């Protein structure tokens, strides 16, 4: 792999697909789903820049190891007009480098079947789940719009302390927050 090649975002490929057909480029991302046929792997591939995945066609002869859901890959290839009817373009891989592997028991292999509570219990996997990626993109766009608005109107942003449940070196013992009103029977110090 050429280390100097800058990766192209999936968002760019999907938005300008017909204009970029035939152009060689490099993409980085995560394998969402794998379909294996005799001569090719068909990957649903995403880098988190867009809610849709791009289909990547990988010839089985160009791989040293099998590809699994959740693998992080760097792929060199070119965009081509899709022969299938479900997408306009697909990425045809010429070289594949496995940056990080996963096993066949990767928890998000069937992420559409997993409950949000299950994914929330594994915070390190949230960034790979479609729902959480969409929420992150939405939050980023909303925060950018608010910052841009306030900058145009000469506001100054300050970061104020946040009351939190995190207890750093005993600081959480300095105050107590209760939602219930205490009665005289408890004979405790009043809470803040």
PDB file of C-alpha atoms in Angstrom:
ATOM      1  CA  UNK A   1       0.000   0.000   0.000  1.00  0.00           C
ATOM      2  CA  UNK A   2       1.243   3.438  -0.741  1.00  0.00           C
ATOM      3  CA  UNK A   3       1.536   5.303   2.537  1.00  0.00           C
ATOM      4  CA  UNK A   4       1.273   8.708   0.853  1.00  0.00           C
ATOM      5  CA  UNK A   5      -2.208   8.173  -0.626  1.00  0.00           C
ATOM      6  CA  UNK A   6      -4.811  10.194   1.224  1.00  0.00           C
ATOM      7  CA  UNK A   7      -7.985   8.303   1.983  1.00  0.00           C
ATOM      8  CA  UNK A   8     -11.195   9.343   0.244  1.00  0.00           C
ATOM      9  CA  UNK A   9     -14.332   9.525   2.367  1.00  0.00           C
ATOM     10  CA  UNK A  10     -17.239   7.187   1.621  1.00  0.00           C
ATOM     11  CA  UNK A  11     -19.458  10.290   1.712  1.00  0.00           C
ATOM     12  CA  UNK A  12     -17.456  11.768  -1.198  1.00  0.00           C
ATOM     13  CA  UNK A  13     -17.683   8.557  -3.239  1.00  0.00           C
ATOM     14  CA  UNK A  14     -21.443   8.268  -2.746  1.00  0.00           C
ATOM     15  CA  UNK A  15     -22.150  11.951  -3.462  1.00  0.00           C
ATOM     16  CA  UNK A  16     -19.949  12.191  -6.575  1.00  0.00           C
ATOM     17  CA  UNK A  17     -20.043   8.566  -7.670  1.00  0.00           C
ATOM     18  CA  UNK A  18     -20.695   8.973 -11.378  1.00  0.00           C
ATOM     19  CA  UNK A  19     -18.095  11.766 -11.653  1.00  0.00           C
ATOM     20  CA  UNK A  20     -15.407   9.675  -9.927  1.00  0.00           C
ATOM     21  CA  UNK A  21     -15.997   6.448 -11.898  1.00  0.00           C
ATOM     22  CA  UNK A  22     -12.669   4.963 -12.958  1.00  0.00           C
ATOM     23  CA  UNK A  23     -10.602   7.094 -10.563  1.00  0.00           C
ATOM     24  CA  UNK A  24      -8.149   5.193  -8.353  1.00  0.00           C
ATOM     25  CA  UNK A  25      -8.338   6.011  -4.664  1.00  0.00           C
ATOM     26  CA  UNK A  26      -7.929   4.608  -1.159  1.00  0.00           C
ATOM     27  CA  UNK A  27     -10.671   4.158   1.433  1.00  0.00           C
ATOM     28  CA  UNK A  28     -10.454   3.296   5.128  1.00  0.00           C
ATOM     29  CA  UNK A  29     -13.274   1.909   7.214  1.00  0.00           C
ATOM     30  CA  UNK A  30     -15.098  -0.944   8.857  1.00  0.00           C
ATOM     31  CA  UNK A  31     -16.765  -3.967   7.292  1.00  0.00           C
ATOM     32  CA  UNK A  32     -20.437  -3.938   8.263  1.00  0.00           C
ATOM     33  CA  UNK A  33     -21.533  -7.078   6.396  1.00  0.00           C
ATOM     34  CA  UNK A  34     -19.851  -9.687   4.223  1.00  0.00           C
ATOM     35  CA  UNK A  35     -21.367 -11.803   1.470  1.00  0.00           C
ATOM     36  CA  UNK A  36     -19.037 -14.398   0.057  1.00  0.00           C
ATOM     37  CA  UNK A  37     -19.568 -15.847  -3.408  1.00  0.00           C
ATOM     38  CA  UNK A  38     -17.245 -18.141  -5.349  1.00  0.00           C
ATOM     39  CA  UNK A  39     -15.055 -15.480  -6.932  1.00  0.00           C
ATOM     40  CA  UNK A  40     -15.788 -12.318  -4.912  1.00  0.00           C
ATOM     41  CA  UNK A  41     -16.518 -10.935  -1.499  1.00  0.00           C
ATOM     42  CA  UNK A  42     -19.191  -8.239  -1.411  1.00  0.00           C
ATOM     43  CA  UNK A  43     -18.665  -5.920   1.548  1.00  0.00           C
ATOM     44  CA  UNK A  44     -20.976  -3.316   3.038  1.00  0.00           C
ATOM     45  CA  UNK A  45     -18.219  -0.859   3.945  1.00  0.00           C
ATOM     46  CA  UNK A  46     -18.374   2.417   5.859  1.00  0.00           C
ATOM     47  CA  UNK A  47     -15.990   4.936   7.400  1.00  0.00           C
ATOM     48  CA  UNK A  48     -18.637   6.725   9.480  1.00  0.00           C
ATOM     49  CA  UNK A  49     -18.825   9.785   7.212  1.00  0.00           C
ATOM     50  CA  UNK A  50     -22.229   8.812   5.727  1.00  0.00           C
ATOM     51  CA  UNK A  51     -25.273   6.893   6.873  1.00  0.00           C
ATOM     52  CA  UNK A  52     -25.173   4.649   3.785  1.00  0.00           C
ATOM     53  CA  UNK A  53     -22.573   2.014   3.080  1.00  0.00           C
ATOM     54  CA  UNK A  54     -20.657   1.582  -0.132  1.00  0.00           C
ATOM     55  CA  UNK A  55     -20.465  -1.848  -1.694  1.00  0.00           C
ATOM     56  CA  UNK A  56     -16.895  -3.052  -2.125  1.00  0.00           C
ATOM     57  CA  UNK A  57     -16.153  -5.941  -4.476  1.00  0.00           C
ATOM     58  CA  UNK A  58     -13.048  -7.880  -3.450  1.00  0.00           C
ATOM     59  CA  UNK A  59     -11.781 -10.787  -5.583  1.00  0.00           C
ATOM     60  CA  UNK A  60     -11.155 -13.787  -3.321  1.00  0.00           C
ATOM     61  CA  UNK A  61      -7.792 -14.319  -5.046  1.00  0.00           C
ATOM     62  CA  UNK A  62      -6.461 -10.980  -3.751  1.00  0.00           C
ATOM     63  CA  UNK A  63      -6.870 -11.908  -0.082  1.00  0.00           C
ATOM     64  CA  UNK A  64      -4.517 -13.687   2.266  1.00  0.00           C
ATOM     65  CA  UNK A  65      -7.063 -14.005   5.102  1.00  0.00           C
ATOM     66  CA  UNK A  66     -10.818 -14.277   5.255  1.00  0.00           C
ATOM     67  CA  UNK A  67     -12.746 -11.045   5.879  1.00  0.00           C
ATOM     68  CA  UNK A  68     -15.166 -10.859   8.837  1.00  0.00           C
ATOM     69  CA  UNK A  69     -17.769  -8.376  10.007  1.00  0.00           C
ATOM     70  CA  UNK A  70     -16.066  -5.688  12.083  1.00  0.00           C
ATOM     71  CA  UNK A  71     -12.675  -5.872  10.341  1.00  0.00           C
ATOM     72  CA  UNK A  72     -10.992  -2.503   9.838  1.00  0.00           C
ATOM     73  CA  UNK A  73      -9.519  -2.291   6.347  1.00  0.00           C
ATOM     74  CA  UNK A  74      -7.580   0.006   4.044  1.00  0.00           C
ATOM     75  CA  UNK A  75      -8.581  -0.677   0.464  1.00  0.00           C
ATOM     76  CA  UNK A  76      -7.025   0.597  -2.762  1.00  0.00           C
ATOM     77  CA  UNK A  77      -9.093   0.359  -5.902  1.00  0.00           C
ATOM     78  CA  UNK A  78     -11.382   2.315  -8.152  1.00  0.00           C
ATOM     79  CA  UNK A  79     -14.993   3.312  -8.376  1.00  0.00           C
ATOM     80  CA  UNK A  80     -17.034   1.546 -11.046  1.00  0.00           C
ATOM     81  CA  UNK A  81     -20.602   1.666 -12.264  1.00  0.00           C
ATOM     82  CA  UNK A  82     -22.525  -0.998 -10.411  1.00  0.00           C
ATOM     83  CA  UNK A  83     -23.899  -3.980 -12.276  1.00  0.00           C
ATOM     84  CA  UNK A  84     -26.495  -4.502  -9.531  1.00  0.00           C
ATOM     85  CA  UNK A  85     -29.643  -2.439  -9.279  1.00  0.00           C
ATOM     86  CA  UNK A  86     -29.401  -1.501  -5.611  1.00  0.00           C
ATOM     87  CA  UNK A  87     -26.639   1.132  -5.952  1.00  0.00           C
ATOM     88  CA  UNK A  88     -25.276   3.377  -8.683  1.00  0.00           C
ATOM     89  CA  UNK A  89     -21.603   2.732  -8.022  1.00  0.00           C
ATOM     90  CA  UNK A  90     -19.431   0.193  -6.271  1.00  0.00           C
ATOM     91  CA  UNK A  91     -15.795   0.184  -5.231  1.00  0.00           C
ATOM     92  CA  UNK A  92     -13.690  -2.511  -6.926  1.00  0.00           C
ATOM     93  CA  UNK A  93     -10.753  -3.427  -4.688  1.00  0.00           C
ATOM     94  CA  UNK A  94      -7.302  -4.050  -6.087  1.00  0.00           C
ATOM     95  CA  UNK A  95      -5.384  -4.277  -2.802  1.00  0.00           C
ATOM     96  CA  UNK A  96      -6.675  -4.888   0.718  1.00  0.00           C
ATOM     97  CA  UNK A  97      -4.781  -4.314   3.954  1.00  0.00           C
ATOM     98  CA  UNK A  98      -6.332  -5.590   7.179  1.00  0.00           C
ATOM     99  CA  UNK A  99      -5.600  -2.940   9.826  1.00  0.00           C
ATOM    100  CA  UNK A 100      -7.483  -4.663  12.637  1.00  0.00           C
ATOM    101  CA  UNK A 101      -9.183  -8.001  12.614  1.00  0.00           C
ATOM    102  CA  UNK A 102     -12.206  -9.374  14.394  1.00  0.00           C
ATOM    103  CA  UNK A 103     -13.529 -12.854  14.873  1.00  0.00           C
ATOM    104  CA  UNK A 104     -16.634 -14.502  13.506  1.00  0.00           C
ATOM    105  CA  UNK A 105     -18.238 -13.939  16.917  1.00  0.00           C
ATOM    106  CA  UNK A 106     -17.958 -10.128  16.615  1.00  0.00           C
ATOM    107  CA  UNK A 107     -20.945  -8.756  18.600  1.00  0.00           C
ATOM    108  CA  UNK A 108     -22.143  -6.305  15.943  1.00  0.00           C
ATOM    109  CA  UNK A 109     -22.150  -8.805  13.107  1.00  0.00           C
ATOM    110  CA  UNK A 110     -25.936  -8.604  13.129  1.00  0.00           C
ATOM    111  CA  UNK A 111     -26.284  -5.088  14.563  1.00  0.00           C
ATOM    112  CA  UNK A 112     -29.792  -4.683  13.170  1.00  0.00           C
ATOM    113  CA  UNK A 113     -30.927  -7.493  15.517  1.00  0.00           C
ATOM    114  CA  UNK A 114     -29.179  -6.212  18.656  1.00  0.00           C
ATOM    115  CA  UNK A 115     -31.088  -4.045  21.083  1.00  0.00           C
ATOM    116  CA  UNK A 116     -29.821  -0.559  21.916  1.00  0.00           C
ATOM    117  CA  UNK A 117     -29.449  -1.631  25.544  1.00  0.00           C
ATOM    118  CA  UNK A 118     -27.089  -4.407  24.483  1.00  0.00           C
ATOM    119  CA  UNK A 119     -24.968  -1.990  22.454  1.00  0.00           C
ATOM    120  CA  UNK A 120     -24.997   0.562  25.303  1.00  0.00           C
ATOM    121  CA  UNK A 121     -23.496  -2.076  27.603  1.00  0.00           C
ATOM    122  CA  UNK A 122     -20.462  -2.208  25.289  1.00  0.00           C
ATOM    123  CA  UNK A 123     -19.414   1.457  24.958  1.00  0.00           C
ATOM    124  CA  UNK A 124     -16.315   0.586  22.937  1.00  0.00           C
ATOM    125  CA  UNK A 125     -18.567  -0.779  20.166  1.00  0.00           C
ATOM    126  CA  UNK A 126     -21.011   2.142  20.025  1.00  0.00           C
ATOM    127  CA  UNK A 127     -18.998   4.000  17.412  1.00  0.00           C
ATOM    128  CA  UNK A 128     -19.433   1.065  15.032  1.00  0.00           C
ATOM    129  CA  UNK A 129     -23.230   0.800  15.366  1.00  0.00           C
ATOM    130  CA  UNK A 130     -25.264   2.609  12.695  1.00  0.00           C
ATOM    131  CA  UNK A 131     -27.628   4.249  15.208  1.00  0.00           C
ATOM    132  CA  UNK A 132     -24.818   5.770  17.267  1.00  0.00           C
ATOM    133  CA  UNK A 133     -22.935   6.892  14.143  1.00  0.00           C
ATOM    134  CA  UNK A 134     -26.070   8.714  12.956  1.00  0.00           C
ATOM    135  CA  UNK A 135     -26.554  10.348  16.352  1.00  0.00           C
ATOM    136  CA  UNK A 136     -22.916  11.486  16.369  1.00  0.00           C
ATOM    137  CA  UNK A 137     -23.255  13.047  12.891  1.00  0.00           C
ATOM    138  CA  UNK A 138     -26.508  14.771  13.936  1.00  0.00           C
ATOM    139  CA  UNK A 139     -24.975  16.120  17.152  1.00  0.00           C
ATOM    140  CA  UNK A 140     -21.906  17.362  15.263  1.00  0.00           C
ATOM    141  CA  UNK A 141     -24.046  19.212  12.690  1.00  0.00           C
ATOM    142  CA  UNK A 142     -26.252  20.760  15.410  1.00  0.00           C
ATOM    143  CA  UNK A 143     -23.268  21.902  17.488  1.00  0.00           C
ATOM    144  CA  UNK A 144     -21.555  23.338  14.404  1.00  0.00           C
ATOM    145  CA  UNK A 145     -24.689  25.301  13.471  1.00  0.00           C
ATOM    146  CA  UNK A 146     -25.021  26.696  17.006  1.00  0.00           C
ATOM    147  CA  UNK A 147     -21.343  27.698  17.173  1.00  0.00           C
ATOM    148  CA  UNK A 148     -21.560  29.324  13.761  1.00  0.00           C
ATOM    149  CA  UNK A 149     -24.700  31.273  14.734  1.00  0.00           C
ATOM    150  CA  UNK A 150     -23.209  32.544  17.990  1.00  0.00           C
ATOM    151  CA  UNK A 151     -19.908  33.461  16.326  1.00  0.00           C
ATOM    152  CA  UNK A 152     -21.779  35.534  13.700  1.00  0.00           C
ATOM    153  CA  UNK A 153     -23.560  37.399  16.512  1.00  0.00           C
ATOM    154  CA  UNK A 154     -20.356  38.084  18.513  1.00  0.00           C
ATOM    155  CA  UNK A 155     -21.060  35.756  21.421  1.00  0.00           C
ATOM    156  CA  UNK A 156     -18.179  34.283  23.401  1.00  0.00           C
ATOM    157  CA  UNK A 157     -18.271  30.606  24.328  1.00  0.00           C
ATOM    158  CA  UNK A 158     -17.285  29.639  27.836  1.00  0.00           C
ATOM    159  CA  UNK A 159     -17.167  26.170  29.355  1.00  0.00           C
ATOM    160  CA  UNK A 160     -18.869  26.088  32.727  1.00  0.00           C
ATOM    161  CA  UNK A 161     -18.375  23.352  35.325  1.00  0.00           C
ATOM    162  CA  UNK A 162     -20.865  20.540  35.075  1.00  0.00           C
ATOM    163  CA  UNK A 163     -22.391  18.738  38.054  1.00  0.00           C
ATOM    164  CA  UNK A 164     -21.628  15.111  37.465  1.00  0.00           C
ATOM    165  CA  UNK A 165     -21.710  11.752  39.185  1.00  0.00           C
ATOM    166  CA  UNK A 166     -17.993  11.290  38.521  1.00  0.00           C
ATOM    167  CA  UNK A 167     -16.032  11.236  41.762  1.00  0.00           C
ATOM    168  CA  UNK A 168     -12.540  12.610  41.240  1.00  0.00           C
ATOM    169  CA  UNK A 169     -10.255  12.186  44.250  1.00  0.00           C
ATOM    170  CA  UNK A 170     -13.097  12.474  46.764  1.00  0.00           C
ATOM    171  CA  UNK A 171     -14.534  15.733  45.380  1.00  0.00           C
ATOM    172  CA  UNK A 172     -17.944  14.114  45.085  1.00  0.00           C
ATOM    173  CA  UNK A 173     -18.137  13.890  48.874  1.00  0.00           C
ATOM    174  CA  UNK A 174     -18.126  17.702  49.195  1.00  0.00           C
ATOM    175  CA  UNK A 175     -21.804  18.047  48.364  1.00  0.00           C
ATOM    176  CA  UNK A 176     -24.956  15.957  48.102  1.00  0.00           C
ATOM    177  CA  UNK A 177     -27.888  16.466  45.770  1.00  0.00           C
ATOM    178  CA  UNK A 178     -31.243  14.920  46.691  1.00  0.00           C
ATOM    179  CA  UNK A 179     -34.527  15.167  44.863  1.00  0.00           C
ATOM    180  CA  UNK A 180     -36.619  14.179  47.903  1.00  0.00           C
ATOM    181  CA  UNK A 181     -37.341  16.567  50.786  1.00  0.00           C
ATOM    182  CA  UNK A 182     -35.825  15.322  54.050  1.00  0.00           C
ATOM    183  CA  UNK A 183     -37.944  15.139  57.182  1.00  0.00           C
ATOM    184  CA  UNK A 184     -36.963  16.045  60.741  1.00  0.00           C
ATOM    185  CA  UNK A 185     -36.713  12.322  61.617  1.00  0.00           C
ATOM    186  CA  UNK A 186     -33.579  11.829  59.540  1.00  0.00           C
ATOM    187  CA  UNK A 187     -31.590  14.440  61.551  1.00  0.00           C
ATOM    188  CA  UNK A 188     -29.027  14.714  58.747  1.00  0.00           C
ATOM    189  CA  UNK A 189     -27.312  17.801  57.461  1.00  0.00           C
ATOM    190  CA  UNK A 190     -29.376  19.589  54.829  1.00  0.00           C
ATOM    191  CA  UNK A 191     -28.396  18.740  51.309  1.00  0.00           C
ATOM    192  CA  UNK A 192     -27.412  21.281  48.703  1.00  0.00           C
TER     193      UNK A 192
END
